[in-house]
mmCIF file of C-alpha atoms in Angstrom:
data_model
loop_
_atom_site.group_PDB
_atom_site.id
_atom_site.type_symbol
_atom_site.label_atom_id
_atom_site.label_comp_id
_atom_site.label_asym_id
_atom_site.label_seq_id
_atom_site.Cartn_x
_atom_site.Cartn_y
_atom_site.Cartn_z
ATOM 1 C CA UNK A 1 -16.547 25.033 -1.413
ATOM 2 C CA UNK A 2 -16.764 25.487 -5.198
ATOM 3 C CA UNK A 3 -18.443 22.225 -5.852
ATOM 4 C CA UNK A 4 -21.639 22.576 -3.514
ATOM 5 C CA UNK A 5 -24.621 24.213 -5.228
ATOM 6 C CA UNK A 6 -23.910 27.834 -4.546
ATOM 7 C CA UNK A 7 -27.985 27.989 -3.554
ATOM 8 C CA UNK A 8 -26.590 26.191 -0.396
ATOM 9 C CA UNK A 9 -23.865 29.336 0.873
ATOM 10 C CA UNK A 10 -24.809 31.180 3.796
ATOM 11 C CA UNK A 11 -27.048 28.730 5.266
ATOM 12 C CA UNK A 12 -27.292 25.760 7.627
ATOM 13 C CA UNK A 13 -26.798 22.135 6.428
ATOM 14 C CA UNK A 14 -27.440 18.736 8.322
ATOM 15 C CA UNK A 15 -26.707 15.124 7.532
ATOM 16 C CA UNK A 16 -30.270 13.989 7.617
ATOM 17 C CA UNK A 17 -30.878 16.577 4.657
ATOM 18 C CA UNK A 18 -27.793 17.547 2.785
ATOM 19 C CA UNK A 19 -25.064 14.986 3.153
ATOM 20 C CA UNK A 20 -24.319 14.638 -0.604
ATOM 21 C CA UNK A 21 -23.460 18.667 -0.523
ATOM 22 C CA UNK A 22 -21.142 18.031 2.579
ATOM 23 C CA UNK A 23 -19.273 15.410 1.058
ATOM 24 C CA UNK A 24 -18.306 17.931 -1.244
ATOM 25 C CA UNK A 25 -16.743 19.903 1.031
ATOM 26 C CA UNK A 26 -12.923 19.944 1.460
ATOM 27 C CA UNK A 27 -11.679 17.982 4.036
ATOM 28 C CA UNK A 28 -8.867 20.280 5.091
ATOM 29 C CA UNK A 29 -8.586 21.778 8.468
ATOM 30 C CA UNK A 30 -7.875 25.254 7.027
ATOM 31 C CA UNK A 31 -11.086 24.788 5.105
ATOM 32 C CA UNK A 32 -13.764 25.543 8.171
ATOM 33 C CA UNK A 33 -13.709 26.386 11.526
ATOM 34 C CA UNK A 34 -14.746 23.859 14.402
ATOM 35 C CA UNK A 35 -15.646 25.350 18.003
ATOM 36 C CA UNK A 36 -13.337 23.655 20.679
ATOM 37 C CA UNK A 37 -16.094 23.293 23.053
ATOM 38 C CA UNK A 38 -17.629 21.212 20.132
ATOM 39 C CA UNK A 39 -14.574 18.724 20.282
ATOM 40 C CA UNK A 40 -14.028 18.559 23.457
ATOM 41 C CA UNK A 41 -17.657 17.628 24.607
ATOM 42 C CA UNK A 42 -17.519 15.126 22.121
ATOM 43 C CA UNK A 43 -13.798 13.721 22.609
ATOM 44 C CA UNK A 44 -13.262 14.157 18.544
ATOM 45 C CA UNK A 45 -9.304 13.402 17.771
ATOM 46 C CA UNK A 46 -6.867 13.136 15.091
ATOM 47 C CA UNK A 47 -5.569 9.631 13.861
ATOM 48 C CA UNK A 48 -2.064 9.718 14.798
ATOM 49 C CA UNK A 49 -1.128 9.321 11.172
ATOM 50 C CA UNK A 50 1.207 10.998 9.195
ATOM 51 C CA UNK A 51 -1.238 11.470 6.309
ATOM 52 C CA UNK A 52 -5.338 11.591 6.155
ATOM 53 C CA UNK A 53 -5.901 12.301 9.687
ATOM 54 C CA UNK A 54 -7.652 15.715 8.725
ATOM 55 C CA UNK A 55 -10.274 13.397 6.838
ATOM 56 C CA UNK A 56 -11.222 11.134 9.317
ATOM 57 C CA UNK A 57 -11.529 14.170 11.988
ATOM 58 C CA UNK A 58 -13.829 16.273 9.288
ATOM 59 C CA UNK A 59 -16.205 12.947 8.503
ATOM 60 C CA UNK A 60 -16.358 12.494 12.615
ATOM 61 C CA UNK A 61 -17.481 16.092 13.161
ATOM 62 C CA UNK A 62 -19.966 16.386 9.987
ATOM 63 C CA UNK A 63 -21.352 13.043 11.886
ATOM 64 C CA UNK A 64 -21.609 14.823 15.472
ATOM 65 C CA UNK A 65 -22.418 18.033 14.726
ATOM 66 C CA UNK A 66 -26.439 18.780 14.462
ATOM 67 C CA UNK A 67 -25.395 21.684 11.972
ATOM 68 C CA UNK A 68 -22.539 23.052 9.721
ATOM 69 C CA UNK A 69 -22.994 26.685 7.988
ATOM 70 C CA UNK A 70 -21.511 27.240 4.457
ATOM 71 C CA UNK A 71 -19.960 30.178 3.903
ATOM 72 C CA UNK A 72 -17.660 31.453 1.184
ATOM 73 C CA UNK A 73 -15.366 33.699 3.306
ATOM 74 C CA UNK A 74 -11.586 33.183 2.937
ATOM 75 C CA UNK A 75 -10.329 32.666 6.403
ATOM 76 C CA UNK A 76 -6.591 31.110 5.784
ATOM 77 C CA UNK A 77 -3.889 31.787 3.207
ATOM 78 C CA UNK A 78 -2.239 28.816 2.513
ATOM 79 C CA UNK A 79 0.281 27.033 -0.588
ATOM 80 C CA UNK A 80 -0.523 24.845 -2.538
ATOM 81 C CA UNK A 81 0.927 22.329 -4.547
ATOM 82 C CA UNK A 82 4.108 21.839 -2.311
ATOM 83 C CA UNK A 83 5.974 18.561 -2.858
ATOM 84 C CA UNK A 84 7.143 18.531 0.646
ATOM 85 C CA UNK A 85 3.736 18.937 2.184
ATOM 86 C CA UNK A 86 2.071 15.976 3.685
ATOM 87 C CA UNK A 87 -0.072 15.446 0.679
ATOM 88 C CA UNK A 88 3.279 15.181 -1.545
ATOM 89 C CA UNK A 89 4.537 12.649 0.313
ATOM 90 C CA UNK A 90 1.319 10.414 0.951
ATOM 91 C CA UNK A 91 2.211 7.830 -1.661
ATOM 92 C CA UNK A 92 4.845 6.995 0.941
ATOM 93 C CA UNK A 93 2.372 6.458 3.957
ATOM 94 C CA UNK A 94 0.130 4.869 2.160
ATOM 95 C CA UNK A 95 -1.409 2.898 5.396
ATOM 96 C CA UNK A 96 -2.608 6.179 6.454
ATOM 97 C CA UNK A 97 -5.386 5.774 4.297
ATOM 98 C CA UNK A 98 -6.333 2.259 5.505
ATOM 99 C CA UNK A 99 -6.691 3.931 9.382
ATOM 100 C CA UNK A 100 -8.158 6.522 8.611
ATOM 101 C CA UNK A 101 -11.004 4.620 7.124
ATOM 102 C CA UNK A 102 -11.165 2.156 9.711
ATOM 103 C CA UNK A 103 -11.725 4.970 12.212
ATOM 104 C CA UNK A 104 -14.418 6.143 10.244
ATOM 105 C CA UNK A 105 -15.829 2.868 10.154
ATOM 106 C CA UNK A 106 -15.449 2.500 13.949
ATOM 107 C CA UNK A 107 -16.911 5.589 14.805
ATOM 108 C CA UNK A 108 -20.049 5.136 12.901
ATOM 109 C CA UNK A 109 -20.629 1.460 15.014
ATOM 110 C CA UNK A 110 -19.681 2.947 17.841
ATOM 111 C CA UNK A 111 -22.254 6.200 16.932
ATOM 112 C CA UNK A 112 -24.819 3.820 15.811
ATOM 113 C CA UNK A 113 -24.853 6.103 12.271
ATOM 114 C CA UNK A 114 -27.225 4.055 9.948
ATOM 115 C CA UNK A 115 -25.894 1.711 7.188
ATOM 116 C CA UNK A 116 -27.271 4.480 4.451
ATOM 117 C CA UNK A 117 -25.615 7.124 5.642
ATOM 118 C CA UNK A 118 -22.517 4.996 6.447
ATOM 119 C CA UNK A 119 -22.456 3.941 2.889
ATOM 120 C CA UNK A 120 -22.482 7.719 1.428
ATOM 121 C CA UNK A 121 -19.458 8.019 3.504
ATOM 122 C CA UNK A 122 -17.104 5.059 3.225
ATOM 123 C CA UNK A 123 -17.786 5.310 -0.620
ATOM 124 C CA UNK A 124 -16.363 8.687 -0.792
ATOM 125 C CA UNK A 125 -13.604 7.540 1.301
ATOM 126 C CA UNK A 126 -12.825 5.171 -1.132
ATOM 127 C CA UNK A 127 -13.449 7.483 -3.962
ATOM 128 C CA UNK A 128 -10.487 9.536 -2.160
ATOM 129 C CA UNK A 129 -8.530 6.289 -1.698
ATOM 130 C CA UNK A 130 -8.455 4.899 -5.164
ATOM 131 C CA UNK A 131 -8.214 8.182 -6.990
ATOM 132 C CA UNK A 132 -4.638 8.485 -5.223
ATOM 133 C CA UNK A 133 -3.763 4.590 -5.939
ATOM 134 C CA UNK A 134 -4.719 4.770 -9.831
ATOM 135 C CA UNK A 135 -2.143 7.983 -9.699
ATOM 136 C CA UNK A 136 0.517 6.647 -8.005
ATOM 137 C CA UNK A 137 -0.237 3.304 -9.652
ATOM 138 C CA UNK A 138 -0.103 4.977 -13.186
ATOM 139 C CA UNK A 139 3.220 7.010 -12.179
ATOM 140 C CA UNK A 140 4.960 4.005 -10.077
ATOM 141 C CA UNK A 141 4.834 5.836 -6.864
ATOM 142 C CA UNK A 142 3.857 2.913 -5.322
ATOM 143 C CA UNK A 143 4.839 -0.656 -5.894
ATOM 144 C CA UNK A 144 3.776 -4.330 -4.840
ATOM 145 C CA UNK A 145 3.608 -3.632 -0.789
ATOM 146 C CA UNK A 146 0.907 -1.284 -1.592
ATOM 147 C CA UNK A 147 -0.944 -3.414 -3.875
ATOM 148 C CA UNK A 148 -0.872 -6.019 -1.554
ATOM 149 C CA UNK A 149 -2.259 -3.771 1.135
ATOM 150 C CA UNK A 150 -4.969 -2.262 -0.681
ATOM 151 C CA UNK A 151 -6.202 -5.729 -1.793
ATOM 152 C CA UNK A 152 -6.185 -7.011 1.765
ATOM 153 C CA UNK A 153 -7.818 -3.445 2.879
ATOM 154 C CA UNK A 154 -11.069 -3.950 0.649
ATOM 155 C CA UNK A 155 -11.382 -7.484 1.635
ATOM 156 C CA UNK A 156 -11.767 -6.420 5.554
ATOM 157 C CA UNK A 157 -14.592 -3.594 4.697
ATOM 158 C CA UNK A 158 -16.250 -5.558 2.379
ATOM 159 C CA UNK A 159 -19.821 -5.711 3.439
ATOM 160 C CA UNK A 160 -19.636 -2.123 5.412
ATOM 161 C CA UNK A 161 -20.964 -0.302 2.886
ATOM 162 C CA UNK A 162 -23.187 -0.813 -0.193
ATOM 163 C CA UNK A 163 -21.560 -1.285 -3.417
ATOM 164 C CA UNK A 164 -24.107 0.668 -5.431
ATOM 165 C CA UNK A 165 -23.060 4.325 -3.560
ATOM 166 C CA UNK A 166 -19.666 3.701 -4.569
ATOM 167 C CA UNK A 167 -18.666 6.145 -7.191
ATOM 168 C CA UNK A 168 -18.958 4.492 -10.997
ATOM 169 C CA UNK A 169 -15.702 5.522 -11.897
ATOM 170 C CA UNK A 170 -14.104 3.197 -9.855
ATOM 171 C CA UNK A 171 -16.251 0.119 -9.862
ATOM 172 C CA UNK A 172 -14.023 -1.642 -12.128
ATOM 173 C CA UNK A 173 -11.389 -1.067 -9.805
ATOM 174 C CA UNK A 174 -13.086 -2.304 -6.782
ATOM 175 C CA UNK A 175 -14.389 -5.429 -8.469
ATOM 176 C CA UNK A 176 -10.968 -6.057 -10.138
ATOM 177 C CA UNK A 177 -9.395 -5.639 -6.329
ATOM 178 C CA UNK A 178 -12.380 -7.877 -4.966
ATOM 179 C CA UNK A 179 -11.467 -10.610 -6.808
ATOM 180 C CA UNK A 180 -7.989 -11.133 -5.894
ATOM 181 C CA UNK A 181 -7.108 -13.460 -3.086
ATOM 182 C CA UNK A 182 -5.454 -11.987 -0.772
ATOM 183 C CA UNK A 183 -3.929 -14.814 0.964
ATOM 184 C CA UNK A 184 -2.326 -16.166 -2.403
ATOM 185 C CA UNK A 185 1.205 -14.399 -2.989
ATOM 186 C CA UNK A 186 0.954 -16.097 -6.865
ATOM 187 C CA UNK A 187 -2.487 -14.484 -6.915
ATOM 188 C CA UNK A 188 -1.367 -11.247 -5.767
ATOM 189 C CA UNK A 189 1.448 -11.009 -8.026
ATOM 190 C CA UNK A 190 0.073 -12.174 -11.189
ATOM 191 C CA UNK A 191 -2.868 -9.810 -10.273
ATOM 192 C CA UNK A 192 -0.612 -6.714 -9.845
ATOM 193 C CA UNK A 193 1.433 -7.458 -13.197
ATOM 194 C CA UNK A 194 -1.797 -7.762 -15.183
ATOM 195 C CA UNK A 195 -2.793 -4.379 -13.529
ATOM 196 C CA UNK A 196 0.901 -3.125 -14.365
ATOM 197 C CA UNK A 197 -0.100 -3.910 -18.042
ATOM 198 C CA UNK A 198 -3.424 -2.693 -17.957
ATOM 199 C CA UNK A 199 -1.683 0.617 -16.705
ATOM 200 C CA UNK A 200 0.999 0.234 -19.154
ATOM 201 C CA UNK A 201 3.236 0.849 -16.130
ATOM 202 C CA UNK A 202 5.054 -2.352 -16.871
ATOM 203 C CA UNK A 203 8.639 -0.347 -17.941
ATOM 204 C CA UNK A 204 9.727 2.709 -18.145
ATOM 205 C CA UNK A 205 12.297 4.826 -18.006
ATOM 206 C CA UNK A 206 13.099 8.706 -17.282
ATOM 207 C CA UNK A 207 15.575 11.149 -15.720
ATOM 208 C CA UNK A 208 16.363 11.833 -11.985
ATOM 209 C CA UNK A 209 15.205 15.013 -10.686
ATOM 210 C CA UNK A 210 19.070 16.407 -11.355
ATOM 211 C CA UNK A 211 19.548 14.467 -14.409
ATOM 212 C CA UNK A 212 22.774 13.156 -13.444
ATOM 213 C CA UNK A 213 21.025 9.559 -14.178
ATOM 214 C CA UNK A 214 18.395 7.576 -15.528
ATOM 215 C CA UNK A 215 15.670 5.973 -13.272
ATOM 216 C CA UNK A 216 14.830 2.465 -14.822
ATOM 217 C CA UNK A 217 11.415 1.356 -13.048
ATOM 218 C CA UNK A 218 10.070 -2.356 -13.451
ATOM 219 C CA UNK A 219 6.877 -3.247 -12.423
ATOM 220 C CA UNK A 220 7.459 -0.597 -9.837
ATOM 221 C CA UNK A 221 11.245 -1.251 -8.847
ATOM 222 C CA UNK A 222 13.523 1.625 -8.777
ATOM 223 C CA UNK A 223 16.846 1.114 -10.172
ATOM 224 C CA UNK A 224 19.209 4.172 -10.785
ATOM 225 C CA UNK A 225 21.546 3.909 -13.785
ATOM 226 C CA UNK A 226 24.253 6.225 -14.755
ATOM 227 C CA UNK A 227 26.947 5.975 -17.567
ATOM 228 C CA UNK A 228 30.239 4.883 -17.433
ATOM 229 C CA UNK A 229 32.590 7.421 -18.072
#
């Protein structure tokens, strides 16, 4: 809770008055407390996803709940920065974070939640979504397939949210993404090498995790080479 205005801890917030502050808040289900009486009376699930389910569960309770209090008490010990955790592998679930936005997006139809405050929302969704594709973009974590997905994502939730709440940082990339027809395989690819080399991603080359050989990537192919003895 570090990045709400500490004015704001040890009080009552609401969606109607402090949204901005609550989409500060971490998403993670070790990060709050949520009464099960709460979910239960209002049938609140988890996307059976590998990854991001915790995000569309936190924006669907923020949404139902009348209140939330803030407080800076440490509830949960937990590690951080594990490789192995769900987070370290999300570049290879990458869909998660197409269904988990969609289920935000159905819920707030289904809720009726007005197009402002829908906006606030999807936009930091997508702040989430493209801050993890520039990463594994930049460090070849992810290769065509996922390109090609996220292109085809932002076409089908274009016009769900306004464009001027999305974050500025990525407006390039959304606009770059936009453009790109996502029906045209020539399109897509010449699109995701001119992103490779605005990345300079295009080639590279480093050492496997036990050294034993060198990891050749191109344009986000994996090829292992080792020499001949």
């Amino acid at each position: 809770n570090k990045n709400i205005d500490s004015k704001l801890i040890n009080s009552y917030l609401n969606i109607n008055e402090n949204l901005t502050q609550i989409l500060k808040l971490s998403v993670c289900p070790w990060m709050g407390l949520v009464k099960r009486t709460f979910v239960n009376n209002n049938k609140l699930l988890f996307v059976e996803t590998m990854c991001c389910n915790d995000r569309a569960f936190y924006v669907k309770s923020f949404l139902t709940a009348k209140k939330l209090f803030i407080s800076n008490i440490n509830i949960v010990k937990h590690r951080v920065n594990n490789s192995e955790s769900l987070k370290g592998i999300r570049n290879k679930h990458f869909d998660c974070h197409f269904i988990s936005i969609n289920d935000i997006i159905k819920f707030t139809k289904e809720n009726n939640i007005n197009y402002k405050i829908t906006s606030l929302v999807v936009s930091n969704e997508l702040y989430d979504l493209f801050s993890f594709f520039e990463t594994y973009f930049y460090n070849n974590k992810i290769g065509f397939n996922e390109f090609k997905q996220t292109v085809e994502f932002i076409h089908t939730i274009n016009g769900t949210f306004d464009k001027d709440t999305l974050n500025s940082k990525f407006n390039d990339l959304f606009i770059k993404l936009i453009h790109i027809n996502p029906d045209s395989k020539i399109s897509l690819i010449i699109s995701y090498i001119l992103m490779k080399k605005y990345y300079k991603k295009i080639f590279s080359v480093n050492n496997s995790l036990n050294k034993k050989h060198k990891i050749i990537t191109i344009l986000g192919i994996k090829i292992k080479a080792r020499r001949r003895k």
